[in-house]
């Protein structure tokens, strides 16, 4: 007999499968599919780094430009032990559709280094970052490919990339990366932007479903930049954040966690584990909690065919990229869960990255209220555009967002035409 255990696809297979579903639903012709489906450029680089001990070790790095039809490639850089060429290709592909969904004039890109940044000293991290930046230097630039933070990369890492690029050029180039420190041409509100976008799109979803956000039970998986800031905004809006987790464990309090205290605790100790005023639960128990809003804010493929049936939520807000597999999508859809797909839900980050790039190019900076106001406008419009397709085509929200993103890129490719 054949084994019945589910074999999950890798992230790039998922990205290609979701593209095909959208292209089929749009009736996209084969020629256009061939033009926009695959990455335009894939660069793999070798990164030797001298450790503090004097020993030299080598890391593998990547930069992928998936599509530049609508504008320069745009997307973050990830430092994580699980980074692979296929993961970076998947993340770059999703950036293309994401930028199109929020209708900003960027294509999609992504970078990554396979490493454990938590095991590196600050000096080692800086040397690795600068060597990686040097290796991808021919590809990046404010007019062609603009990196930003992603998992385990920070404004400081962006500052080192900006400096490395600028030293090589011989003059300061602020617009080569976004998510920089504000003191270096970063945008106010960029650090909070992903979490803020998650909050706005969830608010719009709750309104559509007539679920009050006040008193709603919220569960957050992953308490990094996106997860913790979204959690705090839900907390401020009167929702009850009943559970949260990070790589070291999960915590639960049915009355609602004191989110600012949890954030301060994590800042101080590096983890949520041992946070007073909450009980320890397992990561599996966290995902199965009954709630109104579940926010997967960690990595890809955390909700799969194996655990989707145990989920009890009304809304899933994908703060992470690719947290729900296609098999899990189908199970959740049957259960009537309303899913806010990643390329819509977490697009607040890249939207404010766009504002940052505009500010850098214009040498004119906005105040935080203007940033947040413009962000809310962009996210609300993208949500409405997606919901329209969802309702008119009786599609899932994932398919609707992919249709919106793919159709905008396809239309741009059509009018540009094929060179030569
Ligand atoms: N890494 C973020 C994302 O996945 C932000 C990308 C950017 O700002 O360019 O959307």
Short mmCIF file of C-alpha atoms and ligand atoms in Angstrom, two decimals:
data_model
loop_
_atom_site.label_atom_id
_atom_site.label_comp_id
_atom_site.label_asym_id
_atom_site.label_seq_id
_atom_site.Cartn_x
_atom_site.Cartn_y
_atom_site.Cartn_z
CA UNK A 1 0.00 0.00 0.00
CA UNK A 2 1.14 3.54 -0.68
CA UNK A 3 1.99 5.69 2.31
CA UNK A 4 -0.78 8.17 3.04
CA UNK A 5 1.40 10.80 4.75
CA UNK A 6 1.06 14.13 2.97
CA UNK A 7 4.10 15.32 1.10
CA UNK A 8 4.18 19.11 1.15
CA UNK A 9 5.60 20.96 -1.81
CA UNK A 10 8.47 23.39 -1.42
CA UNK A 11 7.67 27.10 -1.44
CA UNK A 12 8.65 27.61 -5.07
CA UNK A 13 6.31 24.80 -6.22
CA UNK A 14 3.58 26.54 -4.23
CA UNK A 15 4.36 29.88 -5.92
CA UNK A 16 4.22 28.28 -9.38
CA UNK A 17 1.01 26.40 -8.59
CA UNK A 18 -0.72 29.56 -7.37
CA UNK A 19 0.47 31.44 -10.47
CA UNK A 20 -1.04 28.75 -12.73
CA UNK A 21 -4.36 28.88 -10.87
CA UNK A 22 -4.50 32.67 -11.36
CA UNK A 23 -3.39 32.52 -15.00
CA UNK A 24 -6.03 29.84 -15.72
CA UNK A 25 -8.77 31.88 -14.04
CA UNK A 26 -7.70 34.93 -16.08
CA UNK A 27 -7.51 32.91 -19.32
CA UNK A 28 -3.99 34.26 -19.81
CA UNK A 29 -2.39 33.27 -23.11
CA UNK A 30 0.68 31.00 -23.14
CA UNK A 31 3.07 33.65 -24.47
CA UNK A 32 2.38 36.06 -21.61
CA UNK A 33 2.62 33.23 -19.10
CA UNK A 34 6.07 32.38 -20.46
CA UNK A 35 7.08 36.05 -20.15
CA UNK A 36 6.11 36.60 -16.52
CA UNK A 37 6.04 33.26 -14.69
CA UNK A 38 9.76 32.65 -14.03
CA UNK A 39 12.57 34.71 -12.45
CA UNK A 40 14.40 37.04 -14.86
CA UNK A 41 17.71 36.68 -13.01
CA UNK A 42 19.05 34.36 -10.32
CA UNK A 43 22.43 35.11 -8.76
CA UNK A 44 24.14 32.71 -6.35
CA UNK A 45 27.14 34.02 -4.44
CA UNK A 46 29.79 32.64 -2.15
CA UNK A 47 30.46 34.64 1.03
CA UNK A 48 33.70 33.93 2.89
CA UNK A 49 33.78 35.61 6.31
CA UNK A 50 36.56 35.92 8.89
CA UNK A 51 35.13 35.05 12.31
CA UNK A 52 36.33 36.79 15.48
CA UNK A 53 38.44 33.70 16.21
CA UNK A 54 40.40 34.25 12.99
CA UNK A 55 38.87 31.21 11.32
CA UNK A 56 37.35 31.72 7.85
CA UNK A 57 33.93 30.20 7.12
CA UNK A 58 31.84 30.36 3.97
CA UNK A 59 28.14 31.09 3.50
CA UNK A 60 25.89 30.71 0.47
CA UNK A 61 23.87 33.74 -0.65
CA UNK A 62 21.32 34.60 -3.34
CA UNK A 63 19.64 37.52 -5.04
CA UNK A 64 16.73 36.82 -7.36
CA UNK A 65 14.98 39.33 -9.62
CA UNK A 66 11.70 37.71 -10.51
CA UNK A 67 10.16 40.45 -12.61
CA UNK A 68 10.94 44.06 -13.53
CA UNK A 69 8.11 44.77 -15.98
CA UNK A 70 6.38 47.36 -13.77
CA UNK A 71 9.51 48.81 -12.16
CA UNK A 72 12.76 47.97 -10.38
CA UNK A 73 12.93 44.64 -8.53
CA UNK A 74 11.92 45.12 -4.90
CA UNK A 75 12.13 42.82 -1.93
CA UNK A 76 13.84 41.95 1.29
CA UNK A 77 16.93 40.01 2.27
CA UNK A 78 16.60 37.06 4.64
CA UNK A 79 19.31 35.73 6.95
CA UNK A 80 18.15 32.27 8.09
CA UNK A 81 19.49 28.70 8.28
CA UNK A 82 16.70 27.40 5.99
CA UNK A 83 17.35 29.80 3.08
CA UNK A 84 17.61 27.92 -0.25
CA UNK A 85 17.61 29.00 -3.90
CA UNK A 86 14.03 27.76 -4.25
CA UNK A 87 12.85 29.63 -1.16
CA UNK A 88 14.34 32.89 -2.45
CA UNK A 89 12.78 32.31 -5.89
CA UNK A 90 9.38 31.77 -4.26
CA UNK A 91 9.69 34.89 -2.12
CA UNK A 92 10.81 36.94 -5.16
CA UNK A 93 7.83 35.68 -7.18
CA UNK A 94 5.42 36.67 -4.40
CA UNK A 95 6.99 40.16 -4.29
CA UNK A 96 6.08 40.68 -7.97
CA UNK A 97 2.38 39.99 -7.39
CA UNK A 98 2.44 41.81 -4.02
CA UNK A 99 3.75 45.09 -5.50
CA UNK A 100 1.14 44.81 -8.26
CA UNK A 101 -1.71 44.15 -5.78
CA UNK A 102 -0.95 47.39 -3.93
CA UNK A 103 -0.25 49.01 -7.30
CA UNK A 104 3.19 50.44 -6.56
CA UNK A 105 5.64 50.81 -9.48
CA UNK A 106 7.99 47.98 -8.51
CA UNK A 107 8.67 44.47 -9.68
CA UNK A 108 9.65 41.60 -7.41
CA UNK A 109 12.96 40.45 -5.99
CA UNK A 110 14.38 38.77 -2.92
CA UNK A 111 17.72 37.89 -1.41
CA UNK A 112 18.98 35.58 1.27
CA UNK A 113 21.99 34.17 3.03
CA UNK A 114 21.92 30.64 4.50
CA UNK A 115 23.22 31.33 8.00
CA UNK A 116 22.26 31.51 11.64
CA UNK A 117 22.63 35.21 12.44
CA UNK A 118 21.94 34.54 16.14
CA UNK A 119 25.25 32.65 16.30
CA UNK A 120 27.28 35.56 14.85
CA UNK A 121 28.80 38.46 16.77
CA UNK A 122 27.92 41.99 15.65
CA UNK A 123 31.29 42.28 13.90
CA UNK A 124 30.85 38.94 12.12
CA UNK A 125 27.34 39.94 11.03
CA UNK A 126 28.66 43.23 9.65
CA UNK A 127 31.47 41.53 7.71
CA UNK A 128 29.07 38.92 6.31
CA UNK A 129 26.56 41.61 5.30
CA UNK A 130 29.21 43.76 3.59
CA UNK A 131 30.71 40.80 1.72
CA UNK A 132 27.21 39.70 0.59
CA UNK A 133 26.40 43.28 -0.46
CA UNK A 134 29.65 43.42 -2.47
CA UNK A 135 28.78 40.11 -4.15
CA UNK A 136 25.32 41.27 -5.27
CA UNK A 137 26.50 44.82 -6.05
CA UNK A 138 26.29 44.43 -9.85
CA UNK A 139 22.58 43.65 -9.55
CA UNK A 140 21.33 46.26 -7.08
CA UNK A 141 20.75 50.01 -7.34
CA UNK A 142 17.90 52.47 -6.77
CA UNK A 143 16.83 52.25 -10.39
CA UNK A 144 17.09 48.45 -10.76
CA UNK A 145 16.82 46.42 -7.57
CA UNK A 146 16.19 47.69 -4.04
CA UNK A 147 16.66 45.37 -1.03
CA UNK A 148 14.92 45.77 2.34
CA UNK A 149 14.66 43.90 5.65
CA UNK A 150 13.08 40.46 5.92
CA UNK A 151 13.43 37.65 8.49
CA UNK A 152 16.39 38.43 10.84
CA UNK A 153 17.63 41.48 8.92
CA UNK A 154 17.34 44.91 10.52
CA UNK A 155 17.67 48.64 9.77
CA UNK A 156 21.34 48.29 10.87
CA UNK A 157 21.91 45.59 8.23
CA UNK A 158 20.36 47.95 5.64
CA UNK A 159 22.69 50.74 6.78
CA UNK A 160 25.73 48.48 6.16
CA UNK A 161 24.45 47.61 2.68
CA UNK A 162 23.82 51.28 1.89
CA UNK A 163 27.34 52.13 3.10
CA UNK A 164 29.01 49.29 1.17
CA UNK A 165 27.20 50.28 -2.03
CA UNK A 166 27.95 53.99 -1.52
CA UNK A 167 31.67 53.44 -0.81
CA UNK A 168 31.93 51.48 -4.05
CA UNK A 169 30.15 54.21 -6.02
CA UNK A 170 32.09 57.02 -4.37
CA UNK A 171 29.01 58.99 -3.31
CA UNK A 172 26.05 58.37 -0.96
CA UNK A 173 23.16 56.44 -2.52
CA UNK A 174 20.30 56.38 -0.03
CA UNK A 175 17.72 54.87 -2.37
CA UNK A 176 19.62 51.59 -2.84
CA UNK A 177 17.87 50.01 0.16
CA UNK A 178 14.74 50.71 2.18
CA UNK A 179 14.00 49.98 5.81
CA UNK A 180 17.08 52.02 6.73
CA UNK A 181 17.47 53.82 10.06
CA UNK A 182 15.61 57.17 9.98
CA UNK A 183 18.95 58.94 10.59
CA UNK A 184 20.11 57.64 7.19
CA UNK A 185 17.14 58.54 5.00
CA UNK A 186 14.79 55.86 6.32
CA UNK A 187 11.08 56.60 6.44
CA UNK A 188 9.13 57.28 9.59
CA UNK A 189 6.61 54.49 10.04
CA UNK A 190 8.57 51.92 7.97
CA UNK A 191 9.42 49.75 10.97
CA UNK A 192 5.74 49.42 11.93
CA UNK A 193 4.39 49.31 8.36
CA UNK A 194 4.01 45.54 7.88
CA UNK A 195 2.16 45.09 11.18
CA UNK A 196 0.07 48.18 10.44
CA UNK A 197 -0.93 46.83 7.01
CA UNK A 198 -1.90 43.51 8.62
CA UNK A 199 -4.08 45.43 11.04
CA UNK A 200 -5.76 47.55 8.31
CA UNK A 201 -6.56 44.57 6.06
CA UNK A 202 -7.87 42.59 9.04
CA UNK A 203 -10.04 45.53 10.03
CA UNK A 204 -11.46 45.66 6.50
CA UNK A 205 -12.09 41.88 6.59
CA UNK A 206 -13.78 42.05 9.97
CA UNK A 207 -16.00 44.84 8.67
CA UNK A 208 -16.91 42.75 5.61
CA UNK A 209 -17.72 39.73 7.85
CA UNK A 210 -19.44 41.91 10.48
CA UNK A 211 -17.11 40.72 13.25
CA UNK A 212 -16.28 43.46 15.77
CA UNK A 213 -12.52 43.86 16.27
CA UNK A 214 -13.18 45.06 19.80
CA UNK A 215 -13.10 42.00 22.10
CA UNK A 216 -12.14 39.71 19.19
CA UNK A 217 -9.76 36.93 20.24
CA UNK A 218 -6.46 37.16 18.37
CA UNK A 219 -3.73 34.50 18.17
CA UNK A 220 -0.30 35.46 16.84
CA UNK A 221 2.23 32.86 15.67
CA UNK A 222 5.64 34.53 15.43
CA UNK A 223 6.49 37.62 17.49
CA UNK A 224 9.02 39.35 15.28
CA UNK A 225 8.60 42.74 13.60
CA UNK A 226 5.32 41.96 11.81
CA UNK A 227 3.68 39.77 14.48
CA UNK A 228 4.46 41.87 17.53
CA UNK A 229 3.46 45.18 15.97
CA UNK A 230 0.21 43.75 14.56
CA UNK A 231 -0.50 42.24 18.01
CA UNK A 232 0.02 45.63 19.64
CA UNK A 233 -2.34 47.38 17.20
CA UNK A 234 -5.05 44.75 17.87
CA UNK A 235 -4.46 45.24 21.60
CA UNK A 236 -4.83 49.03 21.22
CA UNK A 237 -8.07 48.51 19.26
CA UNK A 238 -9.56 46.61 22.20
CA UNK A 239 -9.11 43.09 20.84
CA UNK A 240 -7.87 40.35 23.17
CA UNK A 241 -4.54 38.86 22.09
CA UNK A 242 -4.97 35.51 23.86
CA UNK A 243 -1.80 33.78 22.66
CA UNK A 244 1.52 34.41 20.96
CA UNK A 245 4.60 32.39 20.12
CA UNK A 246 8.19 32.65 18.97
CA UNK A 247 10.92 30.11 18.18
CA UNK A 248 11.33 29.32 21.88
CA UNK A 249 7.67 28.54 22.68
CA UNK A 250 4.08 29.71 22.99
CA UNK A 251 2.22 31.58 25.73
CA UNK A 252 -1.51 31.84 26.46
CA UNK A 253 -3.82 33.91 28.61
CA UNK A 254 -7.57 33.60 27.96
CA UNK A 255 -8.18 37.13 29.35
CA UNK A 256 -5.72 38.62 26.89
CA UNK A 257 -1.98 39.22 27.10
CA UNK A 258 -0.54 42.58 28.14
CA UNK A 259 1.03 43.05 24.69
CA UNK A 260 3.30 46.05 25.46
CA UNK A 261 4.64 44.15 28.50
CA UNK A 262 5.20 41.04 26.35
CA UNK A 263 7.08 43.15 23.78
CA UNK A 264 9.25 44.70 26.50
CA UNK A 265 9.86 41.22 27.99
CA UNK A 266 10.96 39.87 24.61
CA UNK A 267 13.23 42.89 24.06
CA UNK A 268 14.86 42.27 27.43
CA UNK A 269 15.19 38.46 27.39
CA UNK A 270 15.18 37.68 23.66
CA UNK A 271 12.06 35.52 23.91
CA UNK A 272 8.45 35.29 25.11
CA UNK A 273 9.27 32.09 27.02
CA UNK A 274 8.74 32.59 30.74
CA UNK A 275 6.61 35.74 30.32
CA UNK A 276 4.76 36.22 33.63
CA UNK A 277 0.98 36.44 33.46
CA UNK A 278 0.62 33.72 30.85
CA UNK A 279 0.69 29.93 30.67
CA UNK A 280 3.05 27.95 28.50
CA UNK A 281 1.35 25.97 25.71
CA UNK A 282 2.73 24.03 22.74
CA UNK A 283 2.96 25.56 19.25
CA UNK A 284 0.36 22.99 18.06
CA UNK A 285 -2.03 24.01 20.85
CA UNK A 286 -1.59 27.67 19.89
CA UNK A 287 -2.69 27.04 16.29
CA UNK A 288 -5.74 25.06 17.46
CA UNK A 289 -7.06 27.74 19.86
CA UNK A 290 -10.55 29.00 19.25
CA UNK A 291 -10.32 32.61 18.11
CA UNK A 292 -11.69 35.15 15.64
CA UNK A 293 -8.34 36.21 14.13
CA UNK A 294 -5.30 33.98 13.60
CA UNK A 295 -2.11 35.74 12.48
CA UNK A 296 0.63 33.43 11.18
CA UNK A 297 3.63 35.76 11.29
CA UNK A 298 6.59 33.37 11.13
CA UNK A 299 7.78 31.37 8.11
CA UNK A 300 6.39 29.46 5.11
CA UNK A 301 4.30 26.30 5.36
CA UNK A 302 3.34 26.46 9.03
CA UNK A 303 -0.32 25.65 8.27
CA UNK A 304 -0.44 22.46 6.24
CA UNK A 305 -2.75 19.54 5.42
CA UNK A 306 -1.61 18.04 8.72
CA UNK A 307 -2.91 20.78 11.03
CA UNK A 308 -5.44 22.82 8.98
CA UNK A 309 -8.39 20.74 10.21
CA UNK A 310 -7.58 21.62 13.83
CA UNK A 311 -7.78 25.39 13.22
CA UNK A 312 -10.74 27.23 14.78
CA UNK A 313 -10.71 30.82 13.58
CA UNK A 314 -12.90 33.08 11.45
CA UNK A 315 -10.08 35.03 9.81
CA UNK A 316 -6.49 34.13 8.93
CA UNK A 317 -4.29 37.19 8.38
CA UNK A 318 -1.09 36.10 6.64
CA UNK A 319 1.55 38.42 8.08
CA UNK A 320 4.22 35.91 6.99
CA UNK A 321 4.94 35.04 3.37
CA UNK A 322 3.51 31.68 2.32
CA UNK A 323 2.43 30.35 5.74
CA UNK A 324 -0.51 28.32 4.35
CA UNK A 325 0.07 25.54 1.80
CA UNK A 326 -2.35 24.98 -1.13
CA UNK A 327 -3.66 21.76 0.50
CA UNK A 328 -4.36 23.67 3.71
CA UNK A 329 -5.99 26.46 1.65
CA UNK A 330 -8.57 23.97 0.37
CA UNK A 331 -9.30 22.59 3.86
CA UNK A 332 -9.67 26.07 5.37
CA UNK A 333 -11.87 27.21 2.50
CA UNK A 334 -14.21 24.26 3.14
CA UNK A 335 -14.30 25.22 6.82
CA UNK A 336 -15.41 28.73 5.82
CA UNK A 337 -12.29 30.51 7.12
CA UNK A 338 -11.79 33.94 5.53
CA UNK A 339 -8.14 34.18 4.45
CA UNK A 340 -6.29 37.45 3.87
CA UNK A 341 -3.51 36.30 1.55
CA UNK A 342 0.10 37.31 2.23
CA UNK A 343 0.53 39.36 -0.95
CA UNK A 344 -2.29 41.61 0.28
CA UNK A 345 -2.07 41.23 4.07
CA UNK A 346 1.65 41.94 4.56
CA UNK A 347 2.06 44.43 1.69
CA UNK A 348 2.22 47.37 4.11
CA UNK A 349 5.96 46.85 4.49
CA UNK A 350 6.80 47.18 0.84
CA UNK A 351 4.28 50.00 0.46
CA UNK A 352 6.13 52.16 2.98
CA UNK A 353 9.40 50.97 1.39
CA UNK A 354 8.06 52.61 -1.77
CA UNK A 355 7.30 55.80 0.19
CA UNK A 356 10.85 55.67 1.59
CA UNK A 357 12.36 55.31 -1.89
CA UNK A 358 10.22 58.22 -3.15
CA UNK A 359 11.39 60.37 -0.21
CA UNK A 360 15.06 59.44 -0.82
CA UNK A 361 14.83 60.18 -4.55
CA UNK A 362 13.16 63.53 -3.84
CA UNK A 363 15.32 64.42 -0.81
CA UNK A 364 12.10 65.48 0.85
CA UNK A 365 10.74 63.71 3.93
CA UNK A 366 7.18 63.18 5.15
CA UNK A 367 5.90 63.21 8.70
CA UNK A 368 4.64 59.98 10.25
CA UNK A 369 0.96 60.89 10.01
CA UNK A 370 1.28 61.39 6.27
CA UNK A 371 3.03 58.03 5.90
CA UNK A 372 0.35 56.20 7.90
CA UNK A 373 -2.50 57.99 6.15
CA UNK A 374 -1.14 57.11 2.70
CA UNK A 375 -0.49 53.54 3.83
CA UNK A 376 -4.07 53.13 5.05
CA UNK A 377 -5.34 54.48 1.72
CA UNK A 378 -3.23 52.04 -0.31
CA UNK A 379 -4.13 49.01 1.85
CA UNK A 380 -7.84 49.80 1.93
CA UNK A 381 -7.93 50.21 -1.84
CA UNK A 382 -6.00 46.97 -2.43
CA UNK A 383 -8.38 45.15 -0.10
CA UNK A 384 -11.41 46.55 -1.94
CA UNK A 385 -9.92 45.64 -5.36
CA UNK A 386 -9.30 42.06 -4.16
CA UNK A 387 -12.68 41.71 -2.49
CA UNK A 388 -14.39 42.81 -5.71
CA UNK A 389 -12.80 39.93 -7.64
CA UNK A 390 -13.53 37.55 -4.74
CA UNK A 391 -17.22 38.45 -4.83
CA UNK A 392 -17.67 38.77 -8.60
CA UNK A 393 -15.74 35.64 -9.53
CA UNK A 394 -16.65 33.58 -6.45
CA UNK A 395 -12.92 32.98 -6.08
CA UNK A 396 -11.02 32.43 -2.84
CA UNK A 397 -9.28 35.53 -1.50
CA UNK A 398 -5.92 33.93 -2.40
CA UNK A 399 -7.00 33.39 -6.00
CA UNK A 400 -8.54 36.88 -6.18
CA UNK A 401 -5.32 38.57 -5.00
CA UNK A 402 -3.20 36.47 -7.35
CA UNK A 403 -5.53 37.31 -10.24
CA UNK A 404 -5.25 41.01 -9.43
CA UNK A 405 -1.44 40.91 -9.18
CA UNK A 406 -0.86 38.67 -12.19
CA UNK A 407 -3.29 40.61 -14.40
CA UNK A 408 -1.56 43.94 -13.66
CA UNK A 409 1.87 42.51 -14.47
CA UNK A 410 0.51 40.76 -17.58
CA UNK A 411 -1.09 43.98 -18.80
CA UNK A 412 2.20 45.87 -18.36
CA UNK A 413 4.07 43.08 -20.19
CA UNK A 414 1.51 43.19 -22.99
CA UNK A 415 1.90 46.92 -23.63
CA UNK A 416 5.70 46.84 -23.27
CA UNK A 417 5.83 44.05 -25.83
CA UNK A 418 8.54 41.44 -26.26
CA UNK A 419 12.11 42.59 -26.91
CA UNK A 420 13.64 42.10 -29.47
N1 LIG B 1 10.43 41.71 3.29
C1 LIG B 1 9.19 42.42 3.18
C2 LIG B 1 8.20 41.62 2.36
O1 LIG B 1 8.29 40.41 2.29
C3 LIG B 1 9.39 43.86 2.71
C4 LIG B 1 9.99 44.01 1.35
C5 LIG B 1 10.35 45.45 0.99
O2 LIG B 1 10.04 46.35 1.74
O3 LIG B 1 10.95 45.62 -0.07
O4 LIG B 1 7.26 42.13 1.84
#
